[in-house]
mmCIF file of C-alpha atoms in Angstrom:
data_model
loop_
_atom_site.group_PDB
_atom_site.id
_atom_site.type_symbol
_atom_site.label_atom_id
_atom_site.label_comp_id
_atom_site.label_asym_id
_atom_site.label_seq_id
_atom_site.Cartn_x
_atom_site.Cartn_y
_atom_site.Cartn_z
ATOM 1 C CA UNK A 72 0.070 -0.282 0.260
ATOM 2 C CA UNK A 73 0.856 3.433 -0.356
ATOM 3 C CA UNK A 74 1.985 5.736 2.643
ATOM 4 C CA UNK A 75 3.256 9.436 3.318
ATOM 5 C CA UNK A 76 5.557 9.576 5.356
ATOM 6 C CA UNK A 77 7.286 12.755 7.124
ATOM 7 C CA UNK A 78 10.641 11.832 7.630
ATOM 8 C CA UNK A 79 11.526 14.674 9.527
ATOM 9 C CA UNK A 80 10.124 18.682 9.396
ATOM 10 C CA UNK A 81 9.565 19.699 5.994
ATOM 11 C CA UNK A 82 10.562 16.813 3.967
ATOM 12 C CA UNK A 83 7.354 14.316 2.826
ATOM 13 C CA UNK A 84 7.639 11.266 0.749
ATOM 14 C CA UNK A 85 5.111 8.831 -0.521
ATOM 15 C CA UNK A 86 6.152 5.373 0.569
ATOM 16 C CA UNK A 87 5.356 1.345 -0.149
ATOM 17 C CA UNK A 88 4.497 -0.539 2.613
ATOM 18 C CA UNK A 89 2.958 -3.576 3.993
ATOM 19 C CA UNK A 90 -0.902 -3.399 4.481
ATOM 20 C CA UNK A 91 -1.189 -3.400 8.054
ATOM 21 C CA UNK A 92 -2.422 -6.777 9.667
ATOM 22 C CA UNK A 93 -5.420 -7.038 11.623
ATOM 23 C CA UNK A 94 -5.206 -8.379 15.293
ATOM 24 C CA UNK A 95 -8.434 -10.028 16.692
ATOM 25 C CA UNK A 96 -10.103 -7.524 18.339
ATOM 26 C CA UNK A 97 -8.990 -5.042 15.278
ATOM 27 C CA UNK A 98 -10.526 -3.645 12.149
ATOM 28 C CA UNK A 99 -8.953 -3.139 8.766
ATOM 29 C CA UNK A 100 -10.207 0.115 7.794
ATOM 30 C CA UNK A 101 -9.759 1.057 3.620
ATOM 31 C CA UNK A 102 -9.085 4.766 4.231
ATOM 32 C CA UNK A 103 -11.332 6.756 1.832
ATOM 33 C CA UNK A 104 -10.502 10.429 2.807
ATOM 34 C CA UNK A 105 -8.311 12.416 5.597
ATOM 35 C CA UNK A 106 -8.970 15.992 6.868
ATOM 36 C CA UNK A 107 -5.707 17.794 7.454
ATOM 37 C CA UNK A 108 -5.943 19.997 10.413
ATOM 38 C CA UNK A 109 -3.030 22.043 12.208
ATOM 39 C CA UNK A 110 -1.599 19.367 14.225
ATOM 40 C CA UNK A 111 -0.588 17.681 10.998
ATOM 41 C CA UNK A 112 1.081 21.652 9.851
ATOM 42 C CA UNK A 113 2.703 21.556 13.193
ATOM 43 C CA UNK A 114 4.178 18.034 12.306
ATOM 44 C CA UNK A 115 5.298 19.129 9.231
ATOM 45 C CA UNK A 116 6.883 22.568 10.576
ATOM 46 C CA UNK A 117 8.421 20.948 13.321
ATOM 47 C CA UNK A 118 6.623 22.389 16.381
ATOM 48 C CA UNK A 119 4.543 19.581 17.627
ATOM 49 C CA UNK A 120 5.168 18.574 21.038
ATOM 50 C CA UNK A 121 4.645 15.585 21.317
ATOM 51 C CA UNK A 122 5.675 13.160 18.365
ATOM 52 C CA UNK A 123 8.959 11.694 17.104
ATOM 53 C CA UNK A 124 9.957 11.157 13.633
ATOM 54 C CA UNK A 125 9.381 9.738 11.147
ATOM 55 C CA UNK A 126 5.585 9.367 11.002
ATOM 56 C CA UNK A 127 2.438 8.812 9.282
ATOM 57 C CA UNK A 128 0.467 11.413 9.970
ATOM 58 C CA UNK A 129 -3.793 11.690 10.044
ATOM 59 C CA UNK A 130 -5.784 11.391 12.744
ATOM 60 C CA UNK A 131 -8.977 12.863 11.235
ATOM 61 C CA UNK A 132 -10.340 9.919 8.873
ATOM 62 C CA UNK A 133 -13.445 8.371 7.156
ATOM 63 C CA UNK A 134 -13.019 4.923 4.896
ATOM 64 C CA UNK A 135 -14.508 1.715 4.104
ATOM 65 C CA UNK A 136 -14.600 -1.846 6.409
ATOM 66 C CA UNK A 137 -12.158 -3.968 4.371
ATOM 67 C CA UNK A 138 -12.357 -6.633 7.326
ATOM 68 C CA UNK A 139 -14.308 -6.558 10.640
ATOM 69 C CA UNK A 140 -13.542 -9.274 13.625
ATOM 70 C CA UNK A 141 -15.930 -12.552 13.836
ATOM 71 C CA UNK A 142 -19.428 -11.441 15.559
ATOM 72 C CA UNK A 143 -19.027 -7.438 14.807
ATOM 73 C CA UNK A 144 -21.900 -5.197 13.756
ATOM 74 C CA UNK A 145 -19.010 -3.703 11.044
ATOM 75 C CA UNK A 146 -19.154 -5.893 7.621
ATOM 76 C CA UNK A 147 -17.289 -5.347 4.699
ATOM 77 C CA UNK A 148 -18.076 -2.556 2.572
ATOM 78 C CA UNK A 149 -19.647 -0.123 5.722
ATOM 79 C CA UNK A 150 -18.623 3.444 6.001
ATOM 80 C CA UNK A 151 -16.950 4.839 8.691
ATOM 81 C CA UNK A 152 -15.705 6.820 10.438
ATOM 82 C CA UNK A 153 -12.372 6.348 13.255
ATOM 83 C CA UNK A 154 -11.817 7.997 16.625
ATOM 84 C CA UNK A 155 -8.275 8.059 17.022
ATOM 85 C CA UNK A 156 -7.722 8.388 20.780
ATOM 86 C CA UNK A 157 -6.751 4.829 21.404
ATOM 87 C CA UNK A 158 -7.212 4.500 25.460
ATOM 88 C CA UNK A 159 -5.589 2.222 27.833
ATOM 89 C CA UNK A 160 -8.750 1.476 29.716
ATOM 90 C CA UNK A 161 -7.156 0.911 33.041
ATOM 91 C CA UNK A 162 -5.247 4.011 34.098
ATOM 92 C CA UNK A 163 -6.842 6.658 36.595
ATOM 93 C CA UNK A 164 -8.491 8.491 33.862
ATOM 94 C CA UNK A 165 -9.978 5.878 32.183
ATOM 95 C CA UNK A 166 -11.134 4.868 35.129
ATOM 96 C CA UNK A 167 -12.657 7.630 35.601
ATOM 97 C CA UNK A 168 -14.310 8.460 31.879
ATOM 98 C CA UNK A 169 -11.337 10.742 31.279
ATOM 99 C CA UNK A 170 -10.625 8.582 27.758
ATOM 100 C CA UNK A 171 -9.233 12.098 25.954
ATOM 101 C CA UNK A 172 -6.862 12.097 29.128
ATOM 102 C CA UNK A 173 -5.532 8.755 29.060
ATOM 103 C CA UNK A 174 -2.492 8.520 30.720
ATOM 104 C CA UNK A 175 -0.919 6.346 28.150
ATOM 105 C CA UNK A 176 -3.164 7.588 25.623
ATOM 106 C CA UNK A 177 -1.851 7.196 21.859
ATOM 107 C CA UNK A 178 -3.016 9.286 19.146
ATOM 108 C CA UNK A 179 -3.232 7.896 15.314
ATOM 109 C CA UNK A 180 -0.774 10.216 13.523
ATOM 110 C CA UNK A 181 0.785 11.476 16.137
ATOM 111 C CA UNK A 182 1.989 8.843 18.906
ATOM 112 C CA UNK A 183 1.670 5.693 16.283
ATOM 113 C CA UNK A 184 1.336 6.340 12.616
ATOM 114 C CA UNK A 185 -1.825 7.139 10.814
ATOM 115 C CA UNK A 186 -4.592 7.117 8.459
ATOM 116 C CA UNK A 187 -2.392 8.947 5.325
ATOM 117 C CA UNK A 188 -2.432 5.471 3.367
ATOM 118 C CA UNK A 189 -4.665 2.879 2.322
ATOM 119 C CA UNK A 190 -5.263 1.203 4.886
ATOM 120 C CA UNK A 191 -5.285 1.229 8.481
ATOM 121 C CA UNK A 192 -5.633 -1.840 11.418
ATOM 122 C CA UNK A 193 -7.707 0.243 14.542
ATOM 123 C CA UNK A 194 -9.593 -1.226 17.542
ATOM 124 C CA UNK A 195 -13.123 -2.448 16.450
ATOM 125 C CA UNK A 196 -14.503 0.276 19.767
ATOM 126 C CA UNK A 197 -12.939 3.656 17.660
ATOM 127 C CA UNK A 198 -14.479 2.536 14.551
ATOM 128 C CA UNK A 199 -18.091 3.989 13.793
ATOM 129 C CA UNK A 200 -20.885 3.966 11.185
ATOM 130 C CA UNK A 201 -20.861 7.206 9.351
ATOM 131 C CA UNK A 202 -24.994 6.674 8.723
ATOM 132 C CA UNK A 203 -26.234 9.147 6.798
ATOM 133 C CA UNK A 204 -23.211 11.462 6.638
ATOM 134 C CA UNK A 205 -21.028 11.655 3.644
ATOM 135 C CA UNK A 206 -17.768 9.827 3.726
ATOM 136 C CA UNK A 207 -15.903 13.496 2.986
ATOM 137 C CA UNK A 208 -18.014 15.005 5.340
ATOM 138 C CA UNK A 209 -16.517 12.144 7.926
ATOM 139 C CA UNK A 210 -13.425 12.838 7.744
ATOM 140 C CA UNK A 211 -14.364 16.578 9.301
ATOM 141 C CA UNK A 212 -15.841 14.553 12.369
ATOM 142 C CA UNK A 213 -12.421 14.509 14.621
ATOM 143 C CA UNK A 214 -12.027 18.268 14.263
ATOM 144 C CA UNK A 215 -15.082 19.637 14.920
ATOM 145 C CA UNK A 216 -15.448 17.472 18.231
ATOM 146 C CA UNK A 217 -12.638 18.607 19.295
ATOM 147 C CA UNK A 218 -14.474 22.201 19.575
ATOM 148 C CA UNK A 219 -18.083 19.955 20.637
ATOM 149 C CA UNK A 220 -16.100 19.001 23.709
ATOM 150 C CA UNK A 221 -13.857 22.300 24.507
ATOM 151 C CA UNK A 222 -17.635 23.860 24.315
ATOM 152 C CA UNK A 223 -18.881 21.127 26.716
ATOM 153 C CA UNK A 224 -15.968 21.761 28.935
ATOM 154 C CA UNK A 225 -16.762 25.314 29.477
ATOM 155 C CA UNK A 226 -20.027 24.421 30.131
ATOM 156 C CA UNK A 227 -21.102 27.155 27.625
ATOM 157 C CA UNK A 228 -24.751 28.367 28.471
ATOM 158 C CA UNK A 229 -27.264 30.567 26.729
ATOM 159 C CA UNK A 230 -26.813 34.046 26.090
ATOM 160 C CA UNK A 231 -23.091 33.828 27.572
ATOM 161 C CA UNK A 232 -20.508 36.024 25.823
ATOM 162 C CA UNK A 233 -17.806 34.197 24.404
ATOM 163 C CA UNK A 234 -14.758 35.140 22.292
ATOM 164 C CA UNK A 235 -12.975 33.045 20.249
ATOM 165 C CA UNK A 236 -9.321 33.744 19.642
ATOM 166 C CA UNK A 237 -7.781 32.113 16.565
ATOM 167 C CA UNK A 238 -10.350 31.570 13.578
ATOM 168 C CA UNK A 239 -8.640 28.177 12.383
ATOM 169 C CA UNK A 240 -10.393 25.033 11.808
ATOM 170 C CA UNK A 241 -10.349 24.091 15.481
ATOM 171 C CA UNK A 242 -11.578 27.906 16.899
ATOM 172 C CA UNK A 243 -14.260 27.557 13.825
ATOM 173 C CA UNK A 244 -15.479 24.177 15.725
ATOM 174 C CA UNK A 245 -15.794 26.617 18.561
ATOM 175 C CA UNK A 246 -17.753 28.652 17.350
ATOM 176 C CA UNK A 247 -20.220 26.402 15.566
ATOM 177 C CA UNK A 248 -20.708 24.783 18.594
ATOM 178 C CA UNK A 249 -20.939 28.108 21.059
ATOM 179 C CA UNK A 250 -23.663 29.029 18.880
ATOM 180 C CA UNK A 251 -25.517 25.856 19.078
ATOM 181 C CA UNK A 252 -25.915 26.776 22.782
ATOM 182 C CA UNK A 253 -27.411 29.432 22.047
ATOM 183 C CA UNK A 254 -23.904 32.117 23.331
ATOM 184 C CA UNK A 255 -22.996 35.352 21.759
ATOM 185 C CA UNK A 256 -19.994 34.705 19.685
ATOM 186 C CA UNK A 257 -17.389 37.379 18.732
ATOM 187 C CA UNK A 258 -14.188 35.725 17.284
ATOM 188 C CA UNK A 259 -10.589 37.859 17.051
ATOM 189 C CA UNK A 260 -8.227 36.703 14.384
ATOM 190 C CA UNK A 261 -5.095 38.128 12.907
ATOM 191 C CA UNK A 262 -6.643 37.087 9.453
ATOM 192 C CA UNK A 263 -9.665 39.551 8.144
ATOM 193 C CA UNK A 264 -10.453 36.289 5.295
ATOM 194 C CA UNK A 265 -10.992 33.931 8.175
ATOM 195 C CA UNK A 266 -13.237 36.284 10.020
ATOM 196 C CA UNK A 267 -15.099 36.733 6.930
ATOM 197 C CA UNK A 268 -16.122 33.909 6.946
ATOM 198 C CA UNK A 269 -16.828 32.886 10.336
ATOM 199 C CA UNK A 270 -19.436 35.226 10.038
ATOM 200 C CA UNK A 271 -20.768 34.409 6.669
ATOM 201 C CA UNK A 272 -20.937 30.637 7.522
ATOM 202 C CA UNK A 273 -20.897 30.300 11.380
ATOM 203 C CA UNK A 274 -23.118 32.595 12.426
ATOM 204 C CA UNK A 275 -20.446 34.835 14.637
ATOM 205 C CA UNK A 276 -21.927 37.828 16.046
ATOM 206 C CA UNK A 277 -18.801 40.431 15.952
ATOM 207 C CA UNK A 278 -15.484 39.676 14.140
ATOM 208 C CA UNK A 279 -12.085 41.556 15.447
ATOM 209 C CA UNK A 280 -8.917 41.990 14.113
ATOM 210 C CA UNK A 281 -6.210 41.493 16.362
ATOM 211 C CA UNK A 282 -3.685 44.396 16.599
ATOM 212 C CA UNK A 283 -3.414 47.345 18.971
ATOM 213 C CA UNK A 284 -7.004 48.671 18.692
ATOM 214 C CA UNK A 285 -8.644 45.055 19.862
ATOM 215 C CA UNK A 286 -8.277 45.659 23.485
ATOM 216 C CA UNK A 287 -10.640 49.009 23.210
ATOM 217 C CA UNK A 288 -13.063 47.726 20.766
ATOM 218 C CA UNK A 289 -13.715 45.032 23.276
ATOM 219 C CA UNK A 290 -14.371 47.231 26.563
ATOM 220 C CA UNK A 291 -16.919 49.186 23.938
ATOM 221 C CA UNK A 292 -18.696 45.398 23.108
ATOM 222 C CA UNK A 293 -18.813 44.639 27.025
ATOM 223 C CA UNK A 294 -19.339 47.697 28.419
ATOM 224 C CA UNK A 295 -16.030 47.226 30.173
ATOM 225 C CA UNK A 296 -16.947 43.781 31.813
ATOM 226 C CA UNK A 297 -14.836 41.271 29.354
ATOM 227 C CA UNK A 298 -16.122 38.153 28.491
ATOM 228 C CA UNK A 299 -17.793 35.302 30.458
ATOM 229 C CA UNK A 300 -15.556 32.871 28.450
ATOM 230 C CA UNK A 301 -12.294 33.275 26.332
ATOM 231 C CA UNK A 302 -11.528 30.535 24.425
ATOM 232 C CA UNK A 303 -7.988 30.400 22.536
ATOM 233 C CA UNK A 304 -7.495 28.688 19.501
ATOM 234 C CA UNK A 305 -4.521 30.494 18.411
ATOM 235 C CA UNK A 306 -1.882 27.703 19.258
ATOM 236 C CA UNK A 307 0.326 30.816 19.991
ATOM 237 C CA UNK A 308 2.135 31.388 23.620
ATOM 238 C CA UNK A 309 1.990 35.142 22.921
ATOM 239 C CA UNK A 310 -1.911 35.353 22.375
ATOM 240 C CA UNK A 311 -2.705 33.074 25.006
ATOM 241 C CA UNK A 312 -1.172 35.449 27.821
ATOM 242 C CA UNK A 313 -2.444 38.236 26.435
ATOM 243 C CA UNK A 314 -5.926 36.656 25.995
ATOM 244 C CA UNK A 315 -5.946 36.949 30.206
ATOM 245 C CA UNK A 316 -6.580 40.477 29.655
ATOM 246 C CA UNK A 317 -10.348 39.788 28.195
ATOM 247 C CA UNK A 318 -11.759 37.667 31.036
ATOM 248 C CA UNK A 319 -14.580 38.983 32.620
ATOM 249 C CA UNK A 320 -14.831 38.801 36.349
ATOM 250 C CA UNK A 321 -16.214 35.216 37.084
ATOM 251 C CA UNK A 322 -15.618 34.365 34.066
ATOM 252 C CA UNK A 323 -13.421 30.876 32.400
ATOM 253 C CA UNK A 324 -10.544 30.241 30.281
ATOM 254 C CA UNK A 325 -10.498 27.558 27.785
ATOM 255 C CA UNK A 326 -7.507 26.723 26.068
ATOM 256 C CA UNK A 327 -8.290 24.635 23.073
ATOM 257 C CA UNK A 328 -4.985 25.288 21.594
ATOM 258 C CA UNK A 329 -1.415 23.433 22.952
ATOM 259 C CA UNK A 330 2.016 25.181 22.841
ATOM 260 C CA UNK A 331 5.972 24.326 23.599
ATOM 261 C CA UNK A 332 6.574 27.314 25.747
ATOM 262 C CA UNK A 333 5.332 28.611 29.505
ATOM 263 C CA UNK A 334 2.710 30.330 29.939
ATOM 264 C CA UNK A 335 2.345 33.244 32.428
ATOM 265 C CA UNK A 336 -0.018 35.418 33.363
ATOM 266 C CA UNK A 337 -0.659 38.134 36.307
ATOM 267 C CA UNK A 338 -2.098 36.183 39.459
ATOM 268 C CA UNK A 339 -3.719 39.076 40.880
ATOM 269 C CA UNK A 340 -5.928 39.818 37.681
ATOM 270 C CA UNK A 341 -7.010 36.256 37.870
ATOM 271 C CA UNK A 342 -7.442 36.182 41.573
ATOM 272 C CA UNK A 343 -9.514 39.481 41.136
ATOM 273 C CA UNK A 344 -11.490 38.224 38.361
ATOM 274 C CA UNK A 345 -12.182 34.616 40.515
ATOM 275 C CA UNK A 346 -11.702 33.357 36.929
ATOM 276 C CA UNK A 347 -11.331 29.163 35.921
ATOM 277 C CA UNK A 348 -8.440 27.906 33.781
ATOM 278 C CA UNK A 349 -9.525 25.127 31.834
ATOM 279 C CA UNK A 350 -7.381 23.025 29.277
ATOM 280 C CA UNK A 351 -9.341 20.848 26.735
ATOM 281 C CA UNK A 352 -7.824 17.980 24.750
ATOM 282 C CA UNK A 353 -8.726 15.611 22.352
ATOM 283 C CA UNK A 354 -12.717 14.582 22.022
ATOM 284 C CA UNK A 355 -15.140 11.900 24.009
ATOM 285 C CA UNK A 356 -17.311 9.599 22.596
ATOM 286 C CA UNK A 357 -20.180 12.052 23.495
ATOM 287 C CA UNK A 358 -18.518 15.304 21.685
ATOM 288 C CA UNK A 359 -18.581 12.663 18.465
ATOM 289 C CA UNK A 360 -21.883 12.260 18.671
ATOM 290 C CA UNK A 361 -22.896 15.866 19.074
ATOM 291 C CA UNK A 362 -21.157 16.609 15.801
ATOM 292 C CA UNK A 363 -23.470 14.039 14.039
ATOM 293 C CA UNK A 364 -26.244 15.152 15.669
ATOM 294 C CA UNK A 365 -25.564 19.020 14.413
ATOM 295 C CA UNK A 366 -24.547 17.589 11.086
ATOM 296 C CA UNK A 367 -27.336 15.887 10.840
ATOM 297 C CA UNK A 368 -29.200 18.912 11.852
ATOM 298 C CA UNK A 369 -27.755 21.394 8.993
ATOM 299 C CA UNK A 370 -25.519 23.268 11.597
ATOM 300 C CA UNK A 371 -22.138 22.599 10.269
ATOM 301 C CA UNK A 372 -21.740 24.000 6.655
ATOM 302 C CA UNK A 373 -19.608 21.287 5.614
ATOM 303 C CA UNK A 374 -19.524 22.100 2.032
ATOM 304 C CA UNK A 375 -18.304 25.563 3.037
ATOM 305 C CA UNK A 376 -15.508 24.501 5.450
ATOM 306 C CA UNK A 377 -14.099 22.054 3.080
ATOM 307 C CA UNK A 378 -12.001 24.083 1.327
ATOM 308 C CA UNK A 379 -9.080 22.479 -0.702
ATOM 309 C CA UNK A 380 -9.142 18.667 -1.468
ATOM 310 C CA UNK A 381 -6.194 16.703 -2.980
ATOM 311 C CA UNK A 382 -5.372 12.901 -3.344
ATOM 312 C CA UNK A 383 -2.966 11.237 -1.573
ATOM 313 C CA UNK A 384 -0.003 11.262 -3.951
ATOM 314 C CA UNK A 385 0.060 14.758 -4.728
ATOM 315 C CA UNK A 386 0.583 15.142 -0.845
ATOM 316 C CA UNK A 387 3.905 16.440 -0.424
ATOM 317 C CA UNK A 388 3.533 19.656 -3.001
ATOM 318 C CA UNK A 389 0.463 19.957 -1.341
ATOM 319 C CA UNK A 390 1.400 20.205 2.628
ATOM 320 C CA UNK A 391 3.852 23.075 1.215
ATOM 321 C CA UNK A 392 1.007 25.063 -1.161
ATOM 322 C CA UNK A 393 -1.941 24.552 1.966
ATOM 323 C CA UNK A 394 0.489 25.160 4.874
ATOM 324 C CA UNK A 395 0.789 29.248 3.572
ATOM 325 C CA UNK A 396 -1.734 31.559 4.311
ATOM 326 C CA UNK A 397 -2.436 32.942 0.941
ATOM 327 C CA UNK A 398 -3.602 29.640 -0.013
ATOM 328 C CA UNK A 399 -6.769 30.503 2.059
ATOM 329 C CA UNK A 400 -6.887 26.815 3.646
ATOM 330 C CA UNK A 401 -9.874 26.000 6.185
ATOM 331 C CA UNK A 402 -9.986 22.452 5.753
ATOM 332 C CA UNK A 403 -8.144 20.749 3.692
ATOM 333 C CA UNK A 404 -9.145 16.889 2.444
ATOM 334 C CA UNK A 405 -6.768 14.107 0.860
ATOM 335 C CA UNK A 406 -8.796 11.141 -1.056
ATOM 336 C CA UNK A 407 -7.564 8.175 -1.458
#
């Protein structure tokens, strides 16, 4: 089979590998679509904190069943998507139901080779039917689940004022599910095109261009009170630190993005607000189910989100092209 291998930062190669042998509890999936996300671009650039090279990337996956265990509800040809978080099921976190934060978690395409390949063997519990969701759309379920999990973790309520900083795909997912809960959402980014997209397609209520004038504009929008919840999806340490300034009293700060650096903030200001700092990692099965529900309800503009498509064999050239801001990529999907 063919696989797209990241040998080291900036070096991708299409290689031949044997088709993986399915273990007794695994499903062999014929991969059909792979979404490319910020994590993949970070791997390509060399700044993903949880990875060693070489690595076959790919964790936003849909495909069809090639082989399934005897007695499985899945059968050959079934359209499926993959939950890419392989939890041990035995650690203390798993015992509390926090499989997304398993102490020995392996994420496909990060801790072990992922789905930028013709075939992938995955534990049966991680392979789910797509139902009436198109396979190409199903390749977007995972990144949307990241946003759905963050919104659930932030316990966002009807009418709350939310600021999403960073309007990449994860930030956009946060906007979608915050709006689904009835929040009033402001989005801030350095790119006008991303702000325009968020307003036009995701029903964000306000768009702010990040920069020196943003703080005064936030004070105007909130009457000087700040936001009930600030959600960072920038992947930028300086932006995360700056986001503490936008917190209202009794607010929450949710970090969807992860960075290599230490993060610092003013403790007196944080305590004065009695603010809550939350990390959000991966997603849980109920978050995937929420994505499916919102897709079926027509609340996820999948056609607008899927801006770029290409083939796996063109992957090395496409990564170089799609990583440029001027390419205008929101979600790129490789077809196999």
